[in-house]
Protein backbone atom coordinates (compact mmCIF):
# COMPACT_ATOMS: atom_id res chain seq x y z
CA UNK A 1 0.00 0.00 0.00
CA UNK A 2 1.32 3.43 -0.90
CA UNK A 3 1.59 5.82 2.02
CA UNK A 4 0.57 9.38 1.02
CA UNK A 5 3.42 11.87 1.05
CA UNK A 6 3.00 14.15 4.09
CA UNK A 7 2.32 17.80 3.26
CA UNK A 8 5.32 20.11 3.37
CA UNK A 9 6.07 21.41 6.84
CA UNK A 10 5.85 25.13 7.58
CA UNK A 11 9.01 27.10 6.81
CA UNK A 12 11.75 26.55 9.36
CA UNK A 13 12.33 29.37 11.83
CA UNK A 14 15.35 31.58 11.26
CA UNK A 15 18.50 29.85 12.41
CA UNK A 16 16.98 26.35 12.28
CA UNK A 17 17.57 25.03 8.76
CA UNK A 18 16.87 21.34 9.59
CA UNK A 19 13.59 22.04 11.40
CA UNK A 20 11.25 21.51 8.46
CA UNK A 21 12.87 18.15 7.66
CA UNK A 22 12.55 17.05 11.29
CA UNK A 23 8.88 18.01 11.26
CA UNK A 24 8.31 15.84 8.18
CA UNK A 25 10.21 13.00 9.83
CA UNK A 26 7.81 13.02 12.77
CA UNK A 27 4.82 13.46 10.50
CA UNK A 28 5.70 10.24 8.71
CA UNK A 29 7.08 8.40 11.74
CA UNK A 30 5.44 9.64 14.97
CA UNK A 31 7.60 7.29 17.05
CA UNK A 32 10.55 9.68 16.75
CA UNK A 33 10.66 13.40 17.43
CA UNK A 34 13.53 15.86 17.30
CA UNK A 35 13.47 18.97 19.44
CA UNK A 36 16.02 21.75 18.96
CA UNK A 37 17.23 23.59 22.05
CA UNK A 38 17.91 27.31 22.34
CA UNK A 39 21.58 28.35 22.67
CA UNK A 40 21.24 28.87 26.42
CA UNK A 41 19.16 25.75 27.09
CA UNK A 42 21.09 22.93 28.80
CA UNK A 43 21.19 19.33 27.62
CA UNK A 44 18.38 17.46 29.45
CA UNK A 45 19.44 14.96 32.08
CA UNK A 46 17.63 12.46 34.30
CA UNK A 47 14.07 11.25 33.94
CA UNK A 48 14.89 8.82 31.15
CA UNK A 49 17.30 11.06 29.23
CA UNK A 50 20.80 9.89 28.32
CA UNK A 51 23.38 12.08 26.64
CA UNK A 52 25.29 10.84 23.62
CA UNK A 53 28.46 12.04 25.33
CA UNK A 54 27.58 9.90 28.35
CA UNK A 55 27.22 6.85 26.11
CA UNK A 56 30.58 7.70 24.58
CA UNK A 57 32.16 7.83 28.05
CA UNK A 58 31.37 4.15 28.51
CA UNK A 59 30.53 4.39 32.21
CA UNK A 60 27.49 4.09 34.45
CA UNK A 61 25.07 5.73 32.01
CA UNK A 62 26.04 3.28 29.30
CA UNK A 63 25.55 0.46 31.83
CA UNK A 64 22.02 1.71 32.53
CA UNK A 65 21.29 2.10 28.81
CA UNK A 66 22.35 -1.48 28.11
CA UNK A 67 20.48 -2.82 31.15
CA UNK A 68 17.28 -1.75 29.38
CA UNK A 69 18.27 -3.80 26.32
CA UNK A 70 19.25 -6.81 28.44
CA UNK A 71 15.90 -6.75 30.23
CA UNK A 72 14.02 -6.43 26.94
CA UNK A 73 15.80 -9.43 25.43
CA UNK A 74 15.11 -11.62 28.48
CA UNK A 75 11.46 -10.51 28.65
CA UNK A 76 10.65 -10.87 24.95
CA UNK A 77 12.67 -13.97 24.12
CA UNK A 78 12.80 -15.90 27.37
CA UNK A 79 16.56 -16.10 27.48
CA UNK A 80 19.39 -13.71 28.34
CA UNK A 81 21.44 -12.21 25.56
CA UNK A 82 25.20 -12.39 25.45
CA UNK A 83 26.59 -9.10 26.84
CA UNK A 84 28.34 -8.28 23.56
CA UNK A 85 25.15 -8.99 21.58
CA UNK A 86 23.11 -6.81 23.94
CA UNK A 87 25.67 -4.03 23.47
CA UNK A 88 25.21 -4.36 19.71
CA UNK A 89 21.45 -4.00 20.12
CA UNK A 90 22.02 -0.89 22.24
CA UNK A 91 24.36 0.65 19.68
CA UNK A 92 21.78 0.03 16.94
CA UNK A 93 19.04 1.61 19.02
CA UNK A 94 21.02 4.80 19.28
CA UNK A 95 22.60 4.98 15.82
CA UNK A 96 19.41 4.26 13.85
CA UNK A 97 17.51 7.34 15.13
CA UNK A 98 20.62 9.52 15.49
CA UNK A 99 21.58 8.85 11.88
CA UNK A 100 18.27 10.32 10.74
CA UNK A 101 19.32 13.66 12.25
CA UNK A 102 21.79 13.90 9.37
CA UNK A 103 20.30 11.90 6.52
CA UNK A 104 16.76 13.30 6.59
CA UNK A 105 17.63 17.02 6.18
CA UNK A 106 20.06 16.01 3.43
CA UNK A 107 17.50 13.85 1.62
CA UNK A 108 14.61 16.31 1.88
CA UNK A 109 16.25 19.74 1.79
CA UNK A 110 19.90 19.24 0.82
CA UNK A 111 21.08 20.53 4.21
CA UNK A 112 23.58 18.72 6.43
CA UNK A 113 23.68 19.83 10.06
CA UNK A 114 26.71 19.51 12.27
CA UNK A 115 25.61 18.10 15.63
CA UNK A 116 28.33 17.30 18.18
CA UNK A 117 27.70 14.30 20.42
CA UNK A 118 27.82 16.50 23.50
CA UNK A 119 24.81 18.44 22.18
CA UNK A 120 22.47 15.43 21.90
CA UNK A 121 20.32 13.70 24.49
CA UNK A 122 18.08 10.72 23.77
CA UNK A 123 14.88 9.73 25.57
CA UNK A 124 14.47 6.23 24.28
CA UNK A 125 11.09 5.34 25.81
CA UNK A 126 9.51 8.57 24.55
CA UNK A 127 11.34 8.50 21.21
CA UNK A 128 12.74 12.03 21.49
CA UNK A 129 16.12 13.43 20.47
CA UNK A 130 17.03 16.80 21.98
CA UNK A 131 19.71 18.55 19.95
CA UNK A 132 21.58 21.75 19.30
CA UNK A 133 23.14 22.19 15.88
CA UNK A 134 26.56 23.70 15.24
CA UNK A 135 26.09 25.06 11.73
CA UNK A 136 25.13 23.28 8.54
CA UNK A 137 26.28 22.68 4.98
CA UNK A 138 24.17 23.45 1.93
CA UNK A 139 24.34 24.09 -1.81
CA UNK A 140 24.82 27.56 -3.35
CA UNK A 141 21.19 27.87 -4.49
CA UNK A 142 19.74 27.05 -1.05
CA UNK A 143 17.66 29.96 0.34
CA UNK A 144 19.35 29.28 3.70
CA UNK A 145 22.85 29.80 2.28
CA UNK A 146 23.02 33.30 3.74
CA UNK A 147 22.03 32.29 7.27
CA UNK A 148 24.50 32.35 10.16
CA UNK A 149 26.36 29.06 10.43
CA UNK A 150 25.90 28.12 6.77
CA UNK A 151 28.79 26.38 5.02
CA UNK A 152 28.20 26.54 1.28
CA UNK A 153 29.69 23.69 -0.74
CA UNK A 154 29.93 23.64 -4.55
CA UNK A 155 28.00 20.55 -5.59
CA UNK A 156 26.14 17.38 -4.67
CA UNK A 157 29.26 15.25 -4.18
CA UNK A 158 30.72 17.84 -1.82
CA UNK A 159 27.46 17.79 0.13
CA UNK A 160 27.58 13.99 0.33
CA UNK A 161 31.11 14.30 1.72
CA UNK A 162 29.78 16.74 4.33
CA UNK A 163 27.12 14.22 5.33
CA UNK A 164 29.63 11.41 5.69
CA UNK A 165 31.92 13.66 7.75
CA UNK A 166 29.18 15.09 9.98
CA UNK A 167 27.77 11.65 10.76
CA UNK A 168 31.22 10.25 11.49
CA UNK A 169 32.14 13.19 13.73
CA UNK A 170 29.00 12.65 15.81
CA UNK A 171 29.16 8.86 15.94
CA UNK A 172 32.89 8.23 16.39
CA UNK A 173 32.93 8.85 20.16
CA UNK A 174 29.69 6.89 20.59
CA UNK A 175 31.07 3.91 18.68
CA UNK A 176 34.23 4.05 20.80
CA UNK A 177 32.14 4.00 23.97
CA UNK A 178 30.18 0.93 22.90
CA UNK A 179 33.33 -0.78 21.59
CA UNK A 180 34.42 -1.46 25.16
CA UNK A 181 31.44 -3.83 25.53
CA UNK A 182 31.55 -5.57 22.14
CA UNK A 183 33.69 -8.31 20.64
CA UNK A 184 34.10 -6.51 17.34
CA UNK A 185 36.82 -4.59 15.61
CA UNK A 186 36.49 -1.17 13.99
CA UNK A 187 35.38 -2.53 10.60
CA UNK A 188 32.50 -4.51 12.11
CA UNK A 189 31.45 -1.61 14.32
CA UNK A 190 31.41 0.85 11.43
CA UNK A 191 29.66 -1.75 9.33
CA UNK A 192 26.82 -1.56 11.85
CA UNK A 193 26.82 2.22 11.54
CA UNK A 194 26.76 1.99 7.74
CA UNK A 195 23.78 -0.35 7.85
CA UNK A 196 21.84 1.87 10.24
CA UNK A 197 22.46 5.00 8.18
CA UNK A 198 21.30 3.24 5.02
CA UNK A 199 18.36 1.31 6.41
CA UNK A 200 17.11 4.16 8.58
CA UNK A 201 16.69 6.50 5.62
CA UNK A 202 15.47 3.69 3.35
CA UNK A 203 12.72 2.86 5.83
CA UNK A 204 11.70 6.45 6.40
CA UNK A 205 11.64 7.26 2.68
CA UNK A 206 9.28 4.33 2.21
CA UNK A 207 6.86 6.08 4.55
CA UNK A 208 6.96 9.11 2.26
CA UNK A 209 5.80 6.98 -0.68
CA UNK A 210 7.04 4.61 -3.36
CA UNK A 211 8.71 7.30 -5.46
CA UNK A 212 10.68 8.60 -2.48
CA UNK A 213 11.67 5.06 -1.52
CA UNK A 214 13.12 4.54 -5.00
CA UNK A 215 14.88 7.90 -4.84
CA UNK A 216 16.37 7.02 -1.46
CA UNK A 217 17.92 3.86 -2.84
CA UNK A 218 19.51 5.83 -5.68
CA UNK A 219 20.72 8.60 -3.36
CA UNK A 220 22.14 6.14 -0.81
CA UNK A 221 24.02 4.28 -3.53
CA UNK A 222 25.78 7.55 -4.36
CA UNK A 223 26.32 8.49 -0.71
CA UNK A 224 27.90 5.15 0.16
CA UNK A 225 29.13 3.48 -3.03
CA UNK A 226 30.98 0.75 -1.14
CA UNK A 227 34.57 1.98 -1.17
CA UNK A 228 36.57 5.13 -0.63
CA UNK A 229 34.29 6.48 2.11
CA UNK A 230 36.15 5.61 5.33
CA UNK A 231 35.25 4.98 8.10
CA UNK A 232 32.23 3.38 6.43
CA UNK A 233 33.42 -0.03 5.17
CA UNK A 234 30.51 -0.80 2.86
CA UNK A 235 27.75 0.80 0.87
CA UNK A 236 24.11 0.80 0.02
CA UNK A 237 24.51 -2.59 -1.70
CA UNK A 238 20.99 -2.49 -3.11
CA UNK A 239 19.88 -5.13 -5.57
CA UNK A 240 16.61 -6.45 -6.96
CA UNK A 241 15.19 -9.96 -6.75
CA UNK A 242 12.42 -11.35 -8.94
CA UNK A 243 9.24 -12.30 -7.13
CA UNK A 244 7.18 -15.41 -7.95
CA UNK A 245 5.02 -13.28 -10.26
CA UNK A 246 8.01 -11.55 -11.84
CA UNK A 247 7.65 -8.42 -9.73
CA UNK A 248 10.75 -6.53 -8.61
CA UNK A 249 11.63 -6.99 -4.94
CA UNK A 250 14.31 -4.57 -3.74
CA UNK A 251 16.71 -5.76 -1.08
CA UNK A 252 20.26 -5.08 0.07
CA UNK A 253 23.11 -6.94 1.71
CA UNK A 254 24.07 -5.67 5.12
CA UNK A 255 27.72 -5.06 5.89
CA UNK A 256 27.28 -6.46 9.39
CA UNK A 257 25.30 -9.03 11.35
CA UNK A 258 23.51 -8.00 14.55
CA UNK A 259 23.67 -11.57 15.97
CA UNK A 260 19.93 -11.64 16.57
CA UNK A 261 20.06 -15.32 15.68
CA UNK A 262 21.87 -15.94 19.00
CA UNK A 263 18.64 -14.89 20.72
CA UNK A 264 16.17 -16.48 18.29
CA UNK A 265 18.04 -19.04 16.17
CA UNK A 266 15.17 -19.61 13.76
CA UNK A 267 15.02 -15.97 12.70
CA UNK A 268 17.33 -13.68 10.77
CA UNK A 269 16.98 -10.12 9.56
CA UNK A 270 15.71 -9.74 6.01
CA UNK A 271 18.90 -8.06 4.80
CA UNK A 272 21.28 -10.15 6.90
CA UNK A 273 24.18 -11.81 5.07
CA UNK A 274 22.91 -15.09 6.59
CA UNK A 275 19.49 -14.80 4.88
CA UNK A 276 19.47 -16.57 1.51
CA UNK A 277 17.71 -15.14 -1.53
CA UNK A 278 15.00 -17.82 -1.49
CA UNK A 279 13.96 -16.79 2.01
CA UNK A 280 14.14 -13.12 1.05
CA UNK A 281 11.84 -13.66 -1.93
CA UNK A 282 9.31 -15.56 0.18
CA UNK A 283 9.23 -12.93 2.88
CA UNK A 284 9.28 -9.92 0.55
CA UNK A 285 6.53 -11.37 -1.63
CA UNK A 286 4.38 -12.04 1.43
CA UNK A 287 4.89 -8.50 2.68
CA UNK A 288 3.99 -7.07 -0.74
CA UNK A 289 0.83 -9.18 -0.89
CA UNK A 290 -0.19 -7.99 2.57
mmCIF file of C-alpha atoms in Angstrom:
data_model
loop_
_atom_site.group_PDB
_atom_site.id
_atom_site.type_symbol
_atom_site.label_atom_id
_atom_site.label_comp_id
_atom_site.label_asym_id
_atom_site.label_seq_id
_atom_site.Cartn_x
_atom_site.Cartn_y
_atom_site.Cartn_z
ATOM 1 C CA UNK A 1 0.000 0.000 0.000
ATOM 2 C CA UNK A 2 1.319 3.432 -0.903
ATOM 3 C CA UNK A 3 1.587 5.823 2.015
ATOM 4 C CA UNK A 4 0.573 9.380 1.023
ATOM 5 C CA UNK A 5 3.421 11.870 1.049
ATOM 6 C CA UNK A 6 3.002 14.153 4.088
ATOM 7 C CA UNK A 7 2.320 17.797 3.257
ATOM 8 C CA UNK A 8 5.318 20.112 3.373
ATOM 9 C CA UNK A 9 6.074 21.409 6.841
ATOM 10 C CA UNK A 10 5.849 25.134 7.577
ATOM 11 C CA UNK A 11 9.009 27.097 6.806
ATOM 12 C CA UNK A 12 11.750 26.551 9.358
ATOM 13 C CA UNK A 13 12.335 29.367 11.833
ATOM 14 C CA UNK A 14 15.347 31.576 11.262
ATOM 15 C CA UNK A 15 18.499 29.850 12.411
ATOM 16 C CA UNK A 16 16.982 26.353 12.281
ATOM 17 C CA UNK A 17 17.573 25.032 8.757
ATOM 18 C CA UNK A 18 16.871 21.341 9.586
ATOM 19 C CA UNK A 19 13.593 22.043 11.400
ATOM 20 C CA UNK A 20 11.254 21.507 8.456
ATOM 21 C CA UNK A 21 12.866 18.152 7.664
ATOM 22 C CA UNK A 22 12.554 17.048 11.291
ATOM 23 C CA UNK A 23 8.876 18.013 11.260
ATOM 24 C CA UNK A 24 8.314 15.842 8.181
ATOM 25 C CA UNK A 25 10.209 13.001 9.833
ATOM 26 C CA UNK A 26 7.814 13.022 12.773
ATOM 27 C CA UNK A 27 4.818 13.464 10.497
ATOM 28 C CA UNK A 28 5.703 10.241 8.712
ATOM 29 C CA UNK A 29 7.076 8.399 11.745
ATOM 30 C CA UNK A 30 5.443 9.639 14.975
ATOM 31 C CA UNK A 31 7.597 7.291 17.049
ATOM 32 C CA UNK A 32 10.549 9.680 16.746
ATOM 33 C CA UNK A 33 10.663 13.400 17.433
ATOM 34 C CA UNK A 34 13.533 15.856 17.301
ATOM 35 C CA UNK A 35 13.467 18.972 19.443
ATOM 36 C CA UNK A 36 16.016 21.750 18.963
ATOM 37 C CA UNK A 37 17.231 23.594 22.046
ATOM 38 C CA UNK A 38 17.915 27.306 22.342
ATOM 39 C CA UNK A 39 21.580 28.346 22.673
ATOM 40 C CA UNK A 40 21.242 28.874 26.420
ATOM 41 C CA UNK A 41 19.161 25.748 27.093
ATOM 42 C CA UNK A 42 21.086 22.926 28.803
ATOM 43 C CA UNK A 43 21.187 19.330 27.623
ATOM 44 C CA UNK A 44 18.378 17.463 29.446
ATOM 45 C CA UNK A 45 19.442 14.956 32.083
ATOM 46 C CA UNK A 46 17.629 12.464 34.298
ATOM 47 C CA UNK A 47 14.070 11.253 33.941
ATOM 48 C CA UNK A 48 14.890 8.816 31.153
ATOM 49 C CA UNK A 49 17.299 11.065 29.231
ATOM 50 C CA UNK A 50 20.798 9.892 28.315
ATOM 51 C CA UNK A 51 23.380 12.075 26.643
ATOM 52 C CA UNK A 52 25.286 10.841 23.621
ATOM 53 C CA UNK A 53 28.464 12.042 25.331
ATOM 54 C CA UNK A 54 27.580 9.896 28.350
ATOM 55 C CA UNK A 55 27.223 6.847 26.108
ATOM 56 C CA UNK A 56 30.580 7.704 24.581
ATOM 57 C CA UNK A 57 32.165 7.833 28.053
ATOM 58 C CA UNK A 58 31.368 4.146 28.505
ATOM 59 C CA UNK A 59 30.535 4.389 32.208
ATOM 60 C CA UNK A 60 27.490 4.091 34.447
ATOM 61 C CA UNK A 61 25.072 5.735 32.011
ATOM 62 C CA UNK A 62 26.040 3.285 29.305
ATOM 63 C CA UNK A 63 25.550 0.464 31.826
ATOM 64 C CA UNK A 64 22.024 1.710 32.529
ATOM 65 C CA UNK A 65 21.292 2.101 28.812
ATOM 66 C CA UNK A 66 22.347 -1.479 28.106
ATOM 67 C CA UNK A 67 20.484 -2.820 31.146
ATOM 68 C CA UNK A 68 17.279 -1.754 29.381
ATOM 69 C CA UNK A 69 18.267 -3.802 26.322
ATOM 70 C CA UNK A 70 19.252 -6.812 28.440
ATOM 71 C CA UNK A 71 15.895 -6.748 30.233
ATOM 72 C CA UNK A 72 14.018 -6.427 26.943
ATOM 73 C CA UNK A 73 15.801 -9.434 25.430
ATOM 74 C CA UNK A 74 15.111 -11.615 28.481
ATOM 75 C CA UNK A 75 11.464 -10.506 28.648
ATOM 76 C CA UNK A 76 10.651 -10.875 24.952
ATOM 77 C CA UNK A 77 12.673 -13.972 24.119
ATOM 78 C CA UNK A 78 12.805 -15.905 27.370
ATOM 79 C CA UNK A 79 16.564 -16.097 27.483
ATOM 80 C CA UNK A 80 19.394 -13.710 28.343
ATOM 81 C CA UNK A 81 21.445 -12.212 25.560
ATOM 82 C CA UNK A 82 25.196 -12.385 25.455
ATOM 83 C CA UNK A 83 26.595 -9.105 26.839
ATOM 84 C CA UNK A 84 28.343 -8.277 23.561
ATOM 85 C CA UNK A 85 25.153 -8.989 21.577
ATOM 86 C CA UNK A 86 23.112 -6.814 23.941
ATOM 87 C CA UNK A 87 25.671 -4.034 23.469
ATOM 88 C CA UNK A 88 25.207 -4.363 19.707
ATOM 89 C CA UNK A 89 21.450 -3.998 20.118
ATOM 90 C CA UNK A 90 22.020 -0.894 22.240
ATOM 91 C CA UNK A 91 24.357 0.653 19.678
ATOM 92 C CA UNK A 92 21.784 0.032 16.937
ATOM 93 C CA UNK A 93 19.038 1.605 19.016
ATOM 94 C CA UNK A 94 21.019 4.804 19.282
ATOM 95 C CA UNK A 95 22.599 4.982 15.823
ATOM 96 C CA UNK A 96 19.411 4.259 13.854
ATOM 97 C CA UNK A 97 17.512 7.345 15.127
ATOM 98 C CA UNK A 98 20.621 9.523 15.486
ATOM 99 C CA UNK A 99 21.581 8.846 11.877
ATOM 100 C CA UNK A 100 18.272 10.322 10.738
ATOM 101 C CA UNK A 101 19.325 13.663 12.246
ATOM 102 C CA UNK A 102 21.793 13.896 9.372
ATOM 103 C CA UNK A 103 20.298 11.896 6.516
ATOM 104 C CA UNK A 104 16.756 13.296 6.593
ATOM 105 C CA UNK A 105 17.633 17.016 6.180
ATOM 106 C CA UNK A 106 20.064 16.007 3.426
ATOM 107 C CA UNK A 107 17.503 13.853 1.624
ATOM 108 C CA UNK A 108 14.611 16.307 1.884
ATOM 109 C CA UNK A 109 16.251 19.742 1.787
ATOM 110 C CA UNK A 110 19.899 19.236 0.825
ATOM 111 C CA UNK A 111 21.079 20.526 4.209
ATOM 112 C CA UNK A 112 23.584 18.723 6.426
ATOM 113 C CA UNK A 113 23.676 19.832 10.061
ATOM 114 C CA UNK A 114 26.714 19.507 12.266
ATOM 115 C CA UNK A 115 25.606 18.096 15.632
ATOM 116 C CA UNK A 116 28.327 17.305 18.184
ATOM 117 C CA UNK A 117 27.699 14.300 20.420
ATOM 118 C CA UNK A 118 27.817 16.504 23.500
ATOM 119 C CA UNK A 119 24.813 18.438 22.184
ATOM 120 C CA UNK A 120 22.466 15.431 21.904
ATOM 121 C CA UNK A 121 20.322 13.700 24.495
ATOM 122 C CA UNK A 122 18.076 10.724 23.771
ATOM 123 C CA UNK A 123 14.881 9.735 25.575
ATOM 124 C CA UNK A 124 14.467 6.225 24.275
ATOM 125 C CA UNK A 125 11.093 5.343 25.809
ATOM 126 C CA UNK A 126 9.511 8.574 24.547
ATOM 127 C CA UNK A 127 11.337 8.498 21.208
ATOM 128 C CA UNK A 128 12.742 12.027 21.493
ATOM 129 C CA UNK A 129 16.120 13.432 20.473
ATOM 130 C CA UNK A 130 17.027 16.798 21.984
ATOM 131 C CA UNK A 131 19.710 18.550 19.950
ATOM 132 C CA UNK A 132 21.575 21.751 19.298
ATOM 133 C CA UNK A 133 23.140 22.193 15.885
ATOM 134 C CA UNK A 134 26.560 23.700 15.235
ATOM 135 C CA UNK A 135 26.086 25.056 11.731
ATOM 136 C CA UNK A 136 25.134 23.279 8.540
ATOM 137 C CA UNK A 137 26.284 22.681 4.982
ATOM 138 C CA UNK A 138 24.168 23.450 1.934
ATOM 139 C CA UNK A 139 24.344 24.093 -1.805
ATOM 140 C CA UNK A 140 24.824 27.561 -3.348
ATOM 141 C CA UNK A 141 21.193 27.874 -4.486
ATOM 142 C CA UNK A 142 19.745 27.053 -1.053
ATOM 143 C CA UNK A 143 17.661 29.965 0.343
ATOM 144 C CA UNK A 144 19.346 29.279 3.703
ATOM 145 C CA UNK A 145 22.849 29.805 2.282
ATOM 146 C CA UNK A 146 23.023 33.298 3.742
ATOM 147 C CA UNK A 147 22.033 32.295 7.272
ATOM 148 C CA UNK A 148 24.502 32.352 10.165
ATOM 149 C CA UNK A 149 26.363 29.055 10.429
ATOM 150 C CA UNK A 150 25.901 28.115 6.771
ATOM 151 C CA UNK A 151 28.788 26.381 5.020
ATOM 152 C CA UNK A 152 28.195 26.541 1.283
ATOM 153 C CA UNK A 153 29.686 23.686 -0.745
ATOM 154 C CA UNK A 154 29.926 23.642 -4.553
ATOM 155 C CA UNK A 155 28.000 20.552 -5.592
ATOM 156 C CA UNK A 156 26.144 17.379 -4.669
ATOM 157 C CA UNK A 157 29.255 15.254 -4.175
ATOM 158 C CA UNK A 158 30.725 17.839 -1.818
ATOM 159 C CA UNK A 159 27.465 17.789 0.126
ATOM 160 C CA UNK A 160 27.582 13.995 0.329
ATOM 161 C CA UNK A 161 31.114 14.303 1.716
ATOM 162 C CA UNK A 162 29.784 16.745 4.329
ATOM 163 C CA UNK A 163 27.124 14.220 5.330
ATOM 164 C CA UNK A 164 29.629 11.406 5.695
ATOM 165 C CA UNK A 165 31.919 13.655 7.747
ATOM 166 C CA UNK A 166 29.181 15.093 9.981
ATOM 167 C CA UNK A 167 27.765 11.652 10.764
ATOM 168 C CA UNK A 168 31.218 10.253 11.492
ATOM 169 C CA UNK A 169 32.137 13.187 13.732
ATOM 170 C CA UNK A 170 28.997 12.653 15.809
ATOM 171 C CA UNK A 171 29.164 8.859 15.944
ATOM 172 C CA UNK A 172 32.895 8.230 16.390
ATOM 173 C CA UNK A 173 32.931 8.851 20.165
ATOM 174 C CA UNK A 174 29.693 6.892 20.588
ATOM 175 C CA UNK A 175 31.072 3.914 18.677
ATOM 176 C CA UNK A 176 34.232 4.048 20.798
ATOM 177 C CA UNK A 177 32.145 4.000 23.974
ATOM 178 C CA UNK A 178 30.185 0.932 22.902
ATOM 179 C CA UNK A 179 33.330 -0.779 21.588
ATOM 180 C CA UNK A 180 34.417 -1.457 25.164
ATOM 181 C CA UNK A 181 31.440 -3.833 25.531
ATOM 182 C CA UNK A 182 31.545 -5.567 22.144
ATOM 183 C CA UNK A 183 33.690 -8.312 20.641
ATOM 184 C CA UNK A 184 34.099 -6.507 17.344
ATOM 185 C CA UNK A 185 36.815 -4.589 15.613
ATOM 186 C CA UNK A 186 36.491 -1.172 13.985
ATOM 187 C CA UNK A 187 35.377 -2.526 10.603
ATOM 188 C CA UNK A 188 32.502 -4.513 12.115
ATOM 189 C CA UNK A 189 31.448 -1.606 14.316
ATOM 190 C CA UNK A 190 31.413 0.846 11.432
ATOM 191 C CA UNK A 191 29.664 -1.752 9.332
ATOM 192 C CA UNK A 192 26.816 -1.561 11.850
ATOM 193 C CA UNK A 193 26.819 2.219 11.535
ATOM 194 C CA UNK A 194 26.758 1.986 7.740
ATOM 195 C CA UNK A 195 23.777 -0.354 7.853
ATOM 196 C CA UNK A 196 21.838 1.868 10.244
ATOM 197 C CA UNK A 197 22.459 4.998 8.176
ATOM 198 C CA UNK A 198 21.296 3.237 5.024
ATOM 199 C CA UNK A 199 18.358 1.309 6.412
ATOM 200 C CA UNK A 200 17.112 4.162 8.579
ATOM 201 C CA UNK A 201 16.693 6.504 5.619
ATOM 202 C CA UNK A 202 15.473 3.691 3.352
ATOM 203 C CA UNK A 203 12.716 2.856 5.831
ATOM 204 C CA UNK A 204 11.700 6.447 6.399
ATOM 205 C CA UNK A 205 11.644 7.264 2.685
ATOM 206 C CA UNK A 206 9.277 4.333 2.211
ATOM 207 C CA UNK A 207 6.862 6.079 4.555
ATOM 208 C CA UNK A 208 6.964 9.113 2.257
ATOM 209 C CA UNK A 209 5.799 6.983 -0.678
ATOM 210 C CA UNK A 210 7.043 4.608 -3.361
ATOM 211 C CA UNK A 211 8.710 7.296 -5.462
ATOM 212 C CA UNK A 212 10.675 8.600 -2.481
ATOM 213 C CA UNK A 213 11.673 5.057 -1.519
ATOM 214 C CA UNK A 214 13.116 4.542 -4.999
ATOM 215 C CA UNK A 215 14.875 7.904 -4.843
ATOM 216 C CA UNK A 216 16.366 7.019 -1.458
ATOM 217 C CA UNK A 217 17.915 3.862 -2.844
ATOM 218 C CA UNK A 218 19.505 5.835 -5.676
ATOM 219 C CA UNK A 219 20.724 8.604 -3.359
ATOM 220 C CA UNK A 220 22.136 6.145 -0.806
ATOM 221 C CA UNK A 221 24.015 4.283 -3.527
ATOM 222 C CA UNK A 222 25.781 7.552 -4.357
ATOM 223 C CA UNK A 223 26.324 8.492 -0.712
ATOM 224 C CA UNK A 224 27.897 5.146 0.164
ATOM 225 C CA UNK A 225 29.125 3.482 -3.030
ATOM 226 C CA UNK A 226 30.982 0.746 -1.140
ATOM 227 C CA UNK A 227 34.573 1.976 -1.169
ATOM 228 C CA UNK A 228 36.569 5.131 -0.632
ATOM 229 C CA UNK A 229 34.289 6.477 2.114
ATOM 230 C CA UNK A 230 36.145 5.612 5.326
ATOM 231 C CA UNK A 231 35.254 4.984 8.097
ATOM 232 C CA UNK A 232 32.227 3.379 6.431
ATOM 233 C CA UNK A 233 33.425 -0.031 5.170
ATOM 234 C CA UNK A 234 30.508 -0.800 2.860
ATOM 235 C CA UNK A 235 27.750 0.795 0.868
ATOM 236 C CA UNK A 236 24.106 0.796 0.017
ATOM 237 C CA UNK A 237 24.507 -2.591 -1.702
ATOM 238 C CA UNK A 238 20.994 -2.495 -3.105
ATOM 239 C CA UNK A 239 19.880 -5.131 -5.573
ATOM 240 C CA UNK A 240 16.613 -6.448 -6.958
ATOM 241 C CA UNK A 241 15.190 -9.961 -6.746
ATOM 242 C CA UNK A 242 12.424 -11.348 -8.943
ATOM 243 C CA UNK A 243 9.239 -12.304 -7.125
ATOM 244 C CA UNK A 244 7.179 -15.414 -7.953
ATOM 245 C CA UNK A 245 5.024 -13.276 -10.256
ATOM 246 C CA UNK A 246 8.007 -11.550 -11.837
ATOM 247 C CA UNK A 247 7.651 -8.423 -9.729
ATOM 248 C CA UNK A 248 10.746 -6.531 -8.613
ATOM 249 C CA UNK A 249 11.625 -6.987 -4.943
ATOM 250 C CA UNK A 250 14.312 -4.567 -3.737
ATOM 251 C CA UNK A 251 16.715 -5.760 -1.083
ATOM 252 C CA UNK A 252 20.256 -5.082 0.075
ATOM 253 C CA UNK A 253 23.110 -6.936 1.710
ATOM 254 C CA UNK A 254 24.071 -5.670 5.122
ATOM 255 C CA UNK A 255 27.717 -5.065 5.891
ATOM 256 C CA UNK A 256 27.282 -6.462 9.394
ATOM 257 C CA UNK A 257 25.296 -9.030 11.348
ATOM 258 C CA UNK A 258 23.507 -8.002 14.545
ATOM 259 C CA UNK A 259 23.674 -11.565 15.966
ATOM 260 C CA UNK A 260 19.933 -11.644 16.573
ATOM 261 C CA UNK A 261 20.058 -15.324 15.678
ATOM 262 C CA UNK A 262 21.874 -15.935 18.996
ATOM 263 C CA UNK A 263 18.639 -14.894 20.718
ATOM 264 C CA UNK A 264 16.167 -16.477 18.295
ATOM 265 C CA UNK A 265 18.036 -19.036 16.166
ATOM 266 C CA UNK A 266 15.168 -19.608 13.756
ATOM 267 C CA UNK A 267 15.016 -15.965 12.704
ATOM 268 C CA UNK A 268 17.334 -13.681 10.773
ATOM 269 C CA UNK A 269 16.979 -10.124 9.561
ATOM 270 C CA UNK A 270 15.708 -9.738 6.014
ATOM 271 C CA UNK A 271 18.902 -8.056 4.796
ATOM 272 C CA UNK A 272 21.281 -10.149 6.904
ATOM 273 C CA UNK A 273 24.182 -11.814 5.068
ATOM 274 C CA UNK A 274 22.907 -15.085 6.591
ATOM 275 C CA UNK A 275 19.491 -14.800 4.877
ATOM 276 C CA UNK A 276 19.469 -16.573 1.512
ATOM 277 C CA UNK A 277 17.711 -15.143 -1.528
ATOM 278 C CA UNK A 278 14.996 -17.821 -1.495
ATOM 279 C CA UNK A 279 13.964 -16.787 2.012
ATOM 280 C CA UNK A 280 14.136 -13.118 1.048
ATOM 281 C CA UNK A 281 11.841 -13.660 -1.925
ATOM 282 C CA UNK A 282 9.306 -15.565 0.176
ATOM 283 C CA UNK A 283 9.225 -12.925 2.883
ATOM 284 C CA UNK A 284 9.277 -9.922 0.553
ATOM 285 C CA UNK A 285 6.532 -11.365 -1.628
ATOM 286 C CA UNK A 286 4.379 -12.042 1.430
ATOM 287 C CA UNK A 287 4.889 -8.496 2.680
ATOM 288 C CA UNK A 288 3.988 -7.069 -0.745
ATOM 289 C CA UNK A 289 0.835 -9.177 -0.892
ATOM 290 C CA UNK A 290 -0.187 -7.994 2.566
#
